[in-house]
Amino acid sequence: MAAKEPMVTVETEELNMNGADLFIQALKSEGVELLFGYPGGAVLGIYDALHRSPIKHVLARHEQGAIHAAEGYARVSGKTGVVIATSGPGATNVVTGIADAMMDSLPLVVFTGQVASQVIGTDAFQEADIVGMTAPITKQNYQVRRIEDLPRIVKEAFHLATTGRPGPVLVDIPKDLAALKTSFLPEVEVNLPGYRPTVEPDPLQVDSLLEALRHSKKPVILAGAGVLHARASEELLAFAEQYQLPVVHTLLGLGGFPAEHHLFLGMAGMHGCYTANMALYECDLLINIGARFDDRLTGNLNSFAPNARVAHADIDPAEIGKNVETHFPIVGDAKAVLQKLLSREVEGPVSQLWLKHLEENKVEYPYWFTEHEEFLSPQHVIELVHKHTNGEAIVTTDVGQHQMWAAQFYSFSRPDRWVTSGGLGTMGFGFPAAIGAQLAEPDATVVSLVGDGGFQMTLQELILLKEWNLPVKVLIINNGSLGMVRQWQETFYEKRFSHSIFSLQPDFIKLAESYGLKAYKVSSTDEAEKVFSKVLTGREPVLIDCRVNPEEKVYPMVAPGKGLHEMIGVKP
Amino acid sequence: MKKRMVTALVHNQNGILSRLMGLFHKHQYRIESLAVAVAYPELKDVSKMSVILEVEDDHKFLQLVKQVNKQVDVLFVTDVTDAQVIERELNMVKKLLV
């Protein structure tokens, strides 16, 4: 974020600014350099002021594209993603992205236009009660009623989005406010007596965990996205190494701990690896740092970590004890908690037997897939992407099979490389998120792994690659179907493939070419190897249609209702 | 089923009531009684909210209380079921003069 400008510069022309100029000024004072949005009637005034400002604006082709791009930008840069949409349909089009950001704790500030104050509540043209609609999926939301409240509300919105547990904040601005003449530029301070996130953990809580750790024979760390949000990877590594604690990641936490490290067990959960899931099942002390015990992670709660005492460190006290009974609650920011844990050395628990057992599991039960002669294996595609990007690409995905294969086979070694829709599981997320990620890190290699289903939900944003000169690599893991739906129908609905297989597909190559992009189709390992080595790390955007085995399934798997120890498909 | 009563001091922002009721609704609680009013004449922007509802699972309910407490405009929330509180009821009688 740029250096923040002071709010008070009541000099020349600003005395005669209008509400929209005041709004832009407020954004600048928050250090906003980039907006994602789409204009419309209710935000014309704001767009007029934007025209006069140096703030860059990315014109998505659909508001959903704008907000997912903002999420990708926020996830990679650590800055706030800022979105503008107009009233009514513009506002409702960002609802999915808001819910997605809420579930995955991403800092977003979303500005929506609203119909003019006098007609609010009359079902006016393009009116929607967006504040009412988004109340359950925002950390906080506002409707600006008086122009003099605008600077305060904008400041509060950014403060709320980024502090404590990050999340989306919506600000609804009636159209007429943008035109009001104002010279009101108060120095605003955030004063929210009901909002005081606990960052520093209680030392007594930390001590009780360390005391439990001292007596533990089978400890394991479960690290979630909270570690990434708090930028606490180094502390996590130091803590794990200090006591030789094995580490399991959630889907969203991947990259928080280096995948190649000997203490790393892998991802846990429905499609996690055997070693990680069994570690959670067998452990006697489970130290959860920044994960929220999502049902996709825990499986059947009745058999989740049955022998473990559970410690849970989270910045959000409402998460502690929500799903899993917690013996050692610690409220605090992951970084602060880990620093506190590191500052108090106790006799370590290093249990060689336990580590040896886990190591044996790792060797015995790795992720696996079978190569077919006639087909390209999707898992192999991911492995090849890893190889040709040295494991350093930013990888974005939608939800589904390709997402799970990416999580399993792209070994993430550093934080901020993995952008995926975890909590809400949003199709159409991965591609626009890649655009935001590339804007956040122009020099990085950004690979957008998408399914042929999800890609068709937001592919209109392809034009942005050309328009903004973004070298995103779009890889469609194309199995001609909604792969995960198909897999569930095959496994749990006796192969009744109800509407999960596409009878017709667009020609993705021609489609990409019509957007001015280079495109390739690969349907064998050789072709993939050849094309990837040529274009994956280049500085040009490219689309690769990877025709993979349509019957391939994601294994291992914990069936719904089963415990983590009841995984199927652990071995070929 | 056990009755529980919680009180919350809330910042009297527009929409806070529907925000909180949305939380109760999401957790499938039926509200038996709800009273909201400005509680302190000197603090016009603070309201006191008292809610009575029937609760099956105390643990789940306490999680909901935490969710309520998490709201930015909630200053604090207390489960007063087992505390000593003064309960008042208002009986309105309409008298017809014939």
XYZ file of C-alpha atoms in Angstrom:
670
model
C 0.000 0.000 0.000
C 1.284 3.470 -0.817
C 2.211 5.911 1.888
C -0.989 7.148 3.398
C -1.911 10.711 2.599
C -3.106 12.882 5.416
C -6.838 13.466 5.221
C -6.743 17.175 5.897
C -5.522 19.238 2.992
C -8.270 21.815 2.879
C -6.658 24.102 0.408
C -7.656 25.115 -3.056
C -10.175 23.180 -5.101
C -11.033 20.697 -2.371
C -13.158 23.317 -0.713
C -15.513 22.854 -3.580
C -15.262 19.126 -3.917
C -18.309 16.979 -4.264
C -19.120 13.778 -2.418
C -17.449 11.634 -5.056
C -14.214 13.607 -4.793
C -14.394 13.228 -1.044
C -14.785 9.496 -1.555
C -11.710 9.312 -3.799
C -9.789 11.380 -1.264
C -10.793 8.910 1.446
C -9.583 6.009 -0.702
C -6.275 7.744 -1.299
C -5.823 8.314 2.384
C -6.151 4.536 2.811
C -3.371 4.027 0.275
C -5.620 2.505 -2.394
C -3.830 2.304 -5.733
C -5.983 -0.183 -7.563
C -9.712 -0.769 -7.848
C -11.668 -3.550 -9.462
C -15.090 -2.622 -10.676
C -17.848 -2.002 -13.147
C -19.673 1.306 -13.608
C -23.408 1.870 -13.688
C -26.089 4.484 -13.082
C -25.769 4.747 -9.333
C -21.987 5.139 -9.353
C -21.657 7.533 -12.291
C -20.626 10.350 -9.979
C -17.962 8.207 -8.355
C -16.647 7.091 -11.738
C -16.535 10.714 -12.840
C -14.312 11.541 -9.884
C -12.284 8.395 -10.533
C -11.639 9.701 -14.029
C -9.841 12.666 -12.485
C -7.828 10.575 -10.032
C -4.568 8.625 -10.398
C -6.113 5.458 -8.942
C -5.945 2.585 -11.409
C -9.210 0.865 -12.225
C -9.543 -2.629 -13.633
C -12.719 -2.853 -15.660
C -13.844 -6.444 -15.309
C -16.459 -7.778 -17.693
C -18.720 -8.979 -14.908
C -18.831 -7.868 -11.284
C -18.141 -11.430 -10.143
C -14.890 -11.278 -12.103
C -14.026 -7.992 -10.418
C -14.527 -9.279 -6.900
C -12.722 -12.599 -7.380
C -9.829 -10.656 -8.911
C -9.834 -8.443 -5.838
C -9.724 -11.562 -3.663
C -6.732 -12.941 -5.569
C -5.052 -9.552 -5.258
C -5.713 -9.451 -1.522
C -4.535 -13.009 -0.950
C -1.209 -12.538 -2.716
C -0.379 -8.923 -1.822
C -1.722 -8.927 1.729
C -3.343 -5.582 0.891
C -7.040 -4.858 0.871
C -8.940 -5.748 -2.287
C -11.216 -2.875 -3.287
C -14.291 -3.295 -5.472
C -16.862 -0.884 -6.860
C -20.191 -2.039 -8.255
C -23.340 -0.193 -9.080
C -26.690 -0.622 -7.357
C -29.163 -3.474 -7.841
C -27.811 -6.101 -10.238
C -24.268 -4.766 -9.949
C -24.444 -5.179 -6.206
C -26.071 -8.613 -6.293
C -23.398 -9.793 -8.716
C -20.739 -9.308 -6.050
C -22.583 -11.304 -3.407
C -20.839 -14.597 -4.233
C -17.432 -12.985 -3.942
C -18.351 -11.372 -0.629
C -19.465 -14.722 0.781
C -16.283 -16.314 -0.547
C -14.091 -13.667 1.098
C -16.009 -14.049 4.352
C -15.467 -17.802 4.460
C -11.766 -17.524 3.621
C -11.087 -14.409 5.747
C -9.850 -12.166 2.946
C -9.679 -8.398 3.458
C -12.047 -6.736 0.992
C -13.821 -3.414 0.947
C -16.741 -3.435 -1.450
C -18.440 -0.184 -2.440
C -21.853 -0.419 -3.992
C -23.881 2.388 -5.449
C -27.402 2.788 -4.196
C -30.379 4.562 -5.678
C -30.861 8.150 -4.583
C -31.704 8.677 -0.908
C -35.207 9.988 -1.633
C -36.281 6.821 -3.426
C -34.639 4.174 -1.251
C -37.299 1.695 -0.251
C -39.593 2.371 -3.206
C -38.354 -0.486 -5.402
C -36.781 2.159 -7.591
C -35.028 1.232 -10.810
C -31.964 -0.914 -10.011
C -32.640 -0.890 -6.293
C -31.621 -3.793 -4.093
C -31.337 -3.908 -0.312
C -27.708 -4.926 -0.504
C -27.018 -4.022 3.115
C -29.771 -6.376 4.243
C -28.634 -9.071 1.826
C -25.007 -8.999 2.839
C -25.424 -8.684 6.610
C -24.762 -12.402 7.178
C -21.752 -12.500 4.848
C -19.862 -9.381 5.820
C -17.767 -8.586 8.819
C -19.616 -5.284 8.867
C -21.643 -3.264 6.409
C -22.781 0.311 6.122
C -25.121 2.524 4.201
C -23.867 6.071 4.103
C -26.716 8.402 5.040
C -24.922 11.730 5.394
C -21.993 12.935 3.356
C -20.085 13.958 6.473
C -20.062 10.318 7.623
C -18.305 9.120 4.481
C -14.660 9.646 5.542
C -15.287 7.943 8.881
C -17.104 5.007 7.329
C -14.408 4.457 4.701
C -11.756 4.517 7.382
C -13.669 2.109 9.587
C -14.285 -0.193 6.625
C -10.585 -0.531 5.842
C -9.729 -0.894 9.512
C -12.276 -3.672 10.012
C -11.371 -5.501 6.799
C -7.699 -5.765 7.653
C -7.450 -6.132 11.414
C -8.328 -9.026 13.687
C -9.737 -11.799 11.560
C -9.739 -10.232 8.095
C -12.977 -10.154 6.144
C -15.167 -8.276 3.694
C -16.837 -4.970 4.543
C -19.509 -3.436 2.342
C -20.257 0.274 2.036
C -23.420 1.282 0.199
C -23.430 4.850 -1.138
C -26.656 6.493 -2.384
C -26.238 8.166 -5.737
C -27.132 11.674 -4.641
C -24.328 11.819 -2.066
C -21.735 11.793 -4.832
C -23.052 15.067 -6.219
C -23.357 16.939 -2.935
C -20.990 19.851 -2.611
C -18.837 19.516 0.420
C -15.776 20.946 1.975
C -16.076 18.795 5.015
C -12.781 17.017 5.540
C -12.553 16.004 9.128
C -9.542 14.183 10.483
C -11.195 10.920 11.371
C -10.154 8.363 13.908
C -11.457 4.884 14.241
C -13.505 4.592 17.374
C -15.263 1.249 17.577
C -15.772 0.367 21.214
C -17.413 -2.959 20.329
C -14.457 -4.077 18.230
C -11.259 -4.953 20.029
C -9.595 -8.013 18.537
C -7.246 -9.799 20.903
C -3.873 -10.026 19.202
C -1.602 -10.886 22.093
C -2.448 -14.207 23.720
C -2.900 -14.629 27.441
C 0.451 -15.919 28.810
C -1.361 -18.315 31.139
C -3.123 -19.946 28.197
C 0.180 -20.323 26.393
C 1.792 -21.804 29.494
C -0.907 -24.396 29.903
C -0.392 -25.517 26.322
C 3.351 -25.792 26.840
C 2.732 -27.795 29.989
C 0.542 -30.186 28.003
C 3.195 -30.338 25.284
C 5.757 -31.401 27.874
C 3.735 -34.522 28.644
C 2.702 -35.303 25.084
C 3.981 -38.402 23.327
C 2.182 -37.946 20.026
C 1.827 -34.233 19.364
C 0.857 -32.760 16.020
C 0.402 -29.219 14.742
C -2.582 -28.482 12.532
C -1.806 -25.240 10.697
C -4.483 -23.286 8.867
C -4.750 -20.142 6.802
C -4.496 -18.095 9.991
C -0.745 -18.712 9.801
C -0.707 -17.178 6.315
C -2.899 -14.204 7.211
C -0.641 -13.444 10.176
C 2.505 -13.934 8.030
C 3.726 -16.378 10.652
C 5.365 -19.087 8.520
C 8.823 -18.482 9.944
C 7.559 -18.730 13.498
C 5.662 -21.905 12.650
C 8.811 -23.462 11.234
C 10.837 -22.428 14.278
C 8.238 -23.790 16.708
C 7.921 -27.101 14.868
C 11.679 -27.500 14.722
C 12.250 -26.542 18.318
C 10.136 -29.425 19.604
C 10.315 -31.609 16.480
C 6.558 -31.402 16.044
C 5.048 -32.862 12.885
C 2.898 -30.428 10.905
C -0.360 -31.055 9.066
C -1.934 -28.405 6.847
C -5.486 -27.563 5.976
C -6.332 -26.971 2.316
C -6.174 -23.208 2.759
C -3.036 -23.288 4.869
C -0.852 -24.926 2.213
C 2.459 -23.157 1.798
C 2.601 -22.039 5.421
C 5.090 -24.833 6.081
C 7.592 -26.026 3.467
C 6.275 -29.165 1.780
C 9.689 -30.806 1.491
C 10.482 -30.449 5.208
C 10.874 -33.756 7.062
C 8.333 -32.664 9.680
C 5.651 -31.936 7.084
C 3.031 -34.652 6.836
C 0.810 -33.172 4.143
C -2.719 -31.913 3.816
C -5.462 -33.400 5.982
C -9.167 -33.732 5.329
C -11.555 -35.311 2.876
C -8.897 -35.640 0.180
C -5.906 -35.257 2.449
C -3.152 -37.826 2.634
C -3.221 -40.932 4.811
C -0.283 -39.830 6.935
C -1.800 -36.471 7.846
C -5.244 -37.878 8.555
C -3.923 -40.730 10.628
C -1.707 -38.319 12.557
C -4.832 -36.362 13.487
C -6.572 -39.605 14.411
C -3.749 -41.017 16.508
C -2.294 -37.927 18.146
C -2.544 -37.269 21.866
C -2.094 -33.510 21.590
C -3.500 -31.549 18.669
C -2.223 -27.999 18.384
C -4.468 -26.110 15.982
C -3.028 -22.806 14.863
C -5.340 -20.680 12.757
C -7.627 -23.370 11.359
C -11.343 -23.482 11.996
C -12.026 -27.228 12.099
C -14.095 -27.158 8.926
C -16.167 -30.294 8.338
C -14.199 -31.063 5.170
C -11.137 -31.254 7.404
C -12.516 -33.125 10.404
C -14.741 -35.724 8.788
C -17.117 -37.263 11.301
C -16.618 -35.305 14.515
C -17.400 -38.335 16.673
C -14.187 -39.978 15.597
C -12.067 -36.864 15.157
C -8.839 -36.938 17.161
C -10.479 -39.286 19.682
C -7.482 -39.568 21.993
C -6.253 -36.025 21.817
C -6.251 -33.083 24.084
C -6.964 -30.174 21.787
C -5.325 -26.772 21.788
C -6.810 -24.142 19.489
C -5.187 -20.806 18.812
C -7.355 -18.400 16.817
C -7.758 -14.662 16.543
C -11.506 -15.172 16.451
C -12.737 -16.391 19.847
C -16.017 -17.497 18.261
C -14.138 -20.207 16.353
C -12.732 -21.807 19.477
C -14.864 -24.693 20.628
C -17.289 -24.177 17.736
C -16.888 -27.633 16.239
C -14.360 -29.457 18.386
C -14.124 -29.483 22.166
C -11.057 -27.490 23.127
C -8.955 -28.100 26.223
C -6.459 -25.301 25.668
C -8.099 -22.245 24.131
C -5.729 -19.484 23.068
C -7.146 -16.283 21.649
C -4.617 -14.383 19.607
C -2.971 -13.687 16.297
C -1.046 -16.718 14.986
C 2.212 -14.800 14.826
C 1.883 -13.445 18.352
C 0.875 -16.876 19.674
C 3.836 -18.616 18.036
C 6.227 -15.923 19.221
C 4.927 -16.362 22.737
C 5.258 -20.140 22.459
C 8.818 -19.745 21.228
C 9.742 -17.355 24.006
C 9.087 -19.921 26.738
C 11.242 -22.930 26.328
C 10.207 -26.123 28.056
C 11.588 -29.617 27.994
C 10.628 -30.735 24.494
C 8.474 -33.757 23.780
C 10.506 -35.051 20.786
C 9.173 -38.555 20.472
C 11.332 -40.515 18.068
C 8.899 -43.422 18.013
C 6.046 -41.156 16.925
C 8.129 -39.423 14.257
C 9.393 -42.757 12.988
C 5.850 -44.098 12.748
C 4.756 -41.045 10.750
C 7.790 -41.265 8.507
C 6.950 -44.890 7.754
C 3.385 -43.891 6.873
C 4.727 -41.211 4.553
C 6.826 -43.740 2.697
C 4.134 -46.407 2.672
C 1.123 -44.270 1.704
C 2.038 -41.403 -0.607
C -0.468 -39.788 -2.977
C -0.782 -42.001 -5.996
C -2.300 -42.172 -9.457
C -2.218 -44.570 -12.341
C -0.863 -43.502 -15.704
C -2.947 -44.523 -18.710
C -1.451 -44.970 -22.093
C -4.324 -43.450 -23.985
C -5.013 -40.567 -21.594
C -3.264 -37.659 -20.008
C -3.485 -37.998 -16.224
C -4.607 -34.783 -14.537
C -2.320 -35.460 -11.582
C 0.574 -35.723 -13.983
C -0.364 -32.346 -15.436
C 0.003 -30.823 -11.970
C 3.354 -32.538 -11.451
C 4.550 -31.181 -14.773
C 3.388 -27.682 -13.895
C 5.363 -27.977 -10.660
C 8.414 -29.156 -12.545
C 8.337 -26.415 -15.159
C 7.693 -23.626 -12.659
C 10.232 -24.886 -10.086
C 7.407 -25.074 -7.575
C 7.401 -21.291 -7.380
C 4.300 -20.378 -9.322
C 1.273 -18.730 -7.806
C -1.432 -21.320 -8.366
C -5.095 -20.370 -8.353
C -7.999 -22.792 -8.627
C -11.742 -23.153 -8.578
C -13.360 -25.897 -6.573
C -13.470 -29.561 -7.476
C -11.223 -32.324 -8.688
C -8.575 -30.081 -10.244
C -8.399 -28.153 -6.966
C -7.761 -31.305 -4.962
C -5.170 -32.598 -7.429
C -3.421 -29.221 -7.274
C -3.444 -29.348 -3.465
C -2.094 -32.893 -3.510
C 0.507 -32.728 -6.253
C 1.804 -29.153 -6.364
C 4.098 -29.129 -3.351
C 3.930 -25.613 -1.992
C 7.107 -24.499 -0.329
C 6.358 -20.901 0.391
C 3.370 -18.887 1.578
C 1.347 -16.686 -0.794
C 1.576 -19.117 -3.713
C -1.756 -20.842 -3.238
C -5.013 -19.048 -4.021
C -8.088 -21.209 -3.817
C -11.698 -20.986 -2.811
C -11.776 -23.156 0.290
C -14.731 -22.330 2.480
C -17.378 -21.422 -0.055
C -15.973 -23.649 -2.805
C -16.738 -21.221 -5.600
C -16.683 -22.306 -9.223
C -15.486 -19.458 -11.401
C -13.130 -18.167 -8.710
C -9.786 -19.392 -10.006
C -9.413 -17.523 -13.253
C -10.292 -13.977 -12.140
C -8.346 -14.593 -8.923
C -5.290 -15.249 -11.109
C -5.756 -11.829 -12.700
C -5.702 -10.202 -9.270
C -2.715 -12.298 -8.226
C -0.759 -11.277 -11.318
C -1.582 -7.610 -10.731
C -0.298 -8.023 -7.171
C 2.922 -9.666 -8.343
C 3.587 -8.696 -11.952
C 6.833 -10.656 -12.119
C 5.554 -13.936 -10.719
C 4.511 -16.909 -12.782
C 0.786 -17.229 -12.233
C -0.903 -20.470 -13.205
C -4.651 -20.605 -13.132
C -5.753 -24.210 -12.865
C -9.427 -24.422 -13.671
C -11.928 -27.067 -14.586
C -13.817 -26.854 -17.843
C -16.984 -26.218 -15.811
C -15.773 -23.425 -13.549
C -13.847 -21.696 -16.317
C -17.043 -21.221 -18.290
C -18.523 -19.275 -15.392
C -16.070 -16.355 -15.583
C -14.127 -16.804 -18.817
C -15.255 -13.404 -20.093
C -12.374 -11.945 -18.069
C -9.914 -13.397 -20.614
C -9.862 -10.015 -22.289
C -8.139 -8.548 -19.221
C -5.010 -10.619 -19.909
C -4.591 -8.739 -23.151
C -5.805 -5.408 -21.877
C -3.484 -5.380 -18.849
C -0.685 -7.391 -20.407
C -0.847 -10.093 -17.762
C 1.144 -13.263 -18.490
C -1.315 -15.571 -16.713
C -1.191 -19.215 -17.779
C -4.683 -20.646 -17.915
C -4.685 -24.413 -17.710
C -8.055 -26.029 -18.223
C -8.093 -29.462 -16.671
C -10.679 -30.535 -19.199
C -12.527 -33.771 -18.532
C -15.712 -32.703 -20.294
C -17.685 -32.905 -17.105
C -18.228 -31.574 -13.634
C -15.607 -33.950 -12.380
C -16.282 -33.945 -8.658
C -20.037 -34.149 -9.182
C -19.434 -37.022 -11.559
C -17.175 -38.747 -9.019
C -19.821 -38.495 -6.291
C -22.519 -39.727 -8.649
C -20.335 -42.668 -9.565
C -19.543 -43.487 -5.943
C -22.749 -42.645 -4.111
C -25.504 -42.538 -6.773
C -24.849 -45.775 -8.644
C -23.370 -44.066 -11.688
C -26.464 -42.034 -12.478
C -24.627 -39.119 -14.084
C -27.441 -36.648 -13.778
C -26.450 -33.505 -15.717
C -22.790 -33.653 -14.833
C -21.415 -34.436 -18.272
C -21.302 -31.681 -20.871
C -22.704 -32.808 -24.208
C -21.195 -29.824 -25.963
C -18.131 -27.750 -25.228
C -16.839 -24.605 -26.877
C -13.609 -24.797 -28.840
C -11.432 -23.320 -26.106
C -8.566 -22.738 -28.521
C -10.629 -20.611 -30.893
C -12.212 -18.914 -27.920
C -8.820 -17.901 -26.535
C -7.684 -16.805 -29.977
C -10.713 -14.577 -30.316
C -9.489 -12.826 -27.156
C -6.092 -12.416 -28.801
C -4.357 -15.123 -26.794
C -2.098 -17.968 -27.809
C -3.656 -21.324 -27.049
C -2.676 -24.963 -27.123
C -4.399 -28.264 -26.742
C -2.546 -31.143 -25.118
C -3.891 -34.645 -24.764
C -0.828 -36.718 -23.976
C 2.054 -36.543 -21.552
C 4.487 -35.863 -24.371
C 2.451 -32.983 -25.728
C 2.048 -31.536 -22.256
C 5.774 -31.799 -21.567
C 6.567 -30.068 -24.849
C 4.096 -27.218 -24.529
C 4.734 -26.593 -20.824
C 8.487 -26.358 -21.312
C 7.917 -23.799 -24.037
C 5.294 -21.506 -22.579
C 4.783 -21.959 -18.844
C 7.306 -19.447 -17.628
C 7.126 -17.086 -20.579
C 5.958 -13.499 -20.314
C 2.918 -14.007 -22.505
C -0.565 -15.020 -21.468
C -1.530 -18.410 -22.756
C -4.381 -20.872 -22.518
C -3.743 -24.601 -22.495
C -6.644 -26.964 -22.913
C -5.481 -30.137 -21.161
C -7.659 -33.034 -22.266
C -7.435 -35.416 -19.344
C -8.844 -38.796 -18.496
C -12.569 -38.141 -17.952
C -12.926 -41.028 -15.515
C -10.087 -40.119 -13.200
C -11.068 -39.746 -9.550
C -9.598 -37.974 -6.560
C -8.176 -40.373 -4.005
C -7.770 -40.975 -1.176
C -11.145 -39.935 0.114
C -13.052 -39.757 3.352
C -16.656 -40.516 2.469
C -19.299 -38.216 3.944
C -20.162 -39.222 7.498
C -16.978 -41.230 7.930
C -14.025 -40.542 10.176
C -10.562 -39.595 8.946
C -9.269 -43.080 9.763
C -11.829 -44.648 7.405
C -10.291 -43.293 4.202
C -10.777 -45.193 0.984
C -8.450 -45.334 -2.014
C -5.353 -45.035 0.145
C -3.429 -47.390 -2.138
C -3.777 -48.149 -5.833
C -35.767 -27.381 26.865
C -34.409 -24.657 29.010
C -35.126 -20.984 28.742
C -32.187 -18.686 28.392
C -32.034 -14.954 28.608
C -29.284 -12.848 27.156
C -28.852 -9.145 27.209
C -26.683 -7.176 24.843
C -25.591 -3.590 24.778
C -25.442 -2.579 21.160
C -24.348 0.428 19.237
C -27.608 1.721 17.884
C -26.641 1.519 14.213
C -29.140 1.090 11.497
C -29.634 -2.587 10.774
C -28.054 -3.977 13.931
C -31.321 -5.578 15.011
C -31.777 -7.455 11.742
C -28.099 -8.408 11.778
C -28.454 -10.007 15.199
C -31.824 -11.571 14.499
C -30.283 -13.003 11.344
C -27.740 -14.782 13.536
C -30.472 -16.290 15.718
C -32.359 -17.290 12.602
C -29.276 -18.895 11.053
C -28.810 -21.013 14.172
C -32.495 -21.935 14.093
C -33.567 -20.344 17.327
C -37.129 -19.224 17.852
C -37.317 -16.050 19.846
C -39.837 -16.035 22.633
C -39.401 -12.464 23.691
C -37.398 -9.540 22.462
C -37.110 -6.086 23.939
C -34.922 -3.307 22.602
C -34.701 0.203 23.922
C -32.348 3.041 24.606
C -31.293 2.076 28.088
C -29.383 5.070 29.303
C -30.759 8.548 28.632
C -27.253 9.969 28.494
C -26.171 7.423 25.877
C -28.652 7.851 23.075
C -26.713 5.753 20.595
C -26.586 2.681 22.805
C -29.485 0.273 23.033
C -30.064 -2.588 25.377
C -31.452 -5.724 23.886
C -32.973 -8.528 25.952
C -33.752 -11.817 24.319
C -35.451 -14.873 25.779
C -35.405 -18.127 23.901
C -35.610 -21.842 24.375
C -32.334 -23.698 24.235
C -31.687 -27.401 23.848
C -27.918 -27.461 23.766
C -26.128 -25.079 26.115
C -22.796 -25.506 24.369
C -24.230 -24.550 20.981
C -25.993 -21.622 22.549
C -22.824 -20.287 24.126
C -21.207 -20.452 20.690
C -24.032 -18.322 19.361
C -23.462 -15.836 22.167
C -19.838 -15.616 21.037
C -21.001 -14.973 17.481
C -23.229 -12.181 18.731
C -20.400 -10.739 20.784
C -18.206 -10.749 17.696
C -20.432 -8.256 15.900
C -18.738 -4.918 15.550
C -21.714 -2.998 16.919
C -22.189 -5.205 19.959
C -20.462 -3.652 22.945
C -20.968 -6.680 25.118
C -23.367 -9.494 25.606
C -24.194 -11.392 28.790
C -26.039 -14.594 29.394
C -28.060 -13.583 32.455
C -30.105 -16.768 32.771
C -28.455 -17.766 36.002
C -27.743 -14.264 37.230
C -29.902 -12.193 39.492
C -31.898 -9.907 37.266
C -35.014 -7.880 37.639
C -37.607 -9.049 35.157
C -40.520 -6.822 34.368
C -43.562 -7.502 32.293
C -45.882 -4.947 30.896
C -49.534 -5.742 30.745
C -51.545 -3.613 28.366
C -55.281 -3.583 28.946
C -57.667 -1.959 26.581
C -60.744 -0.785 28.356
C -63.848 -0.059 26.380
C -66.210 2.524 27.727
C -69.746 1.672 26.872
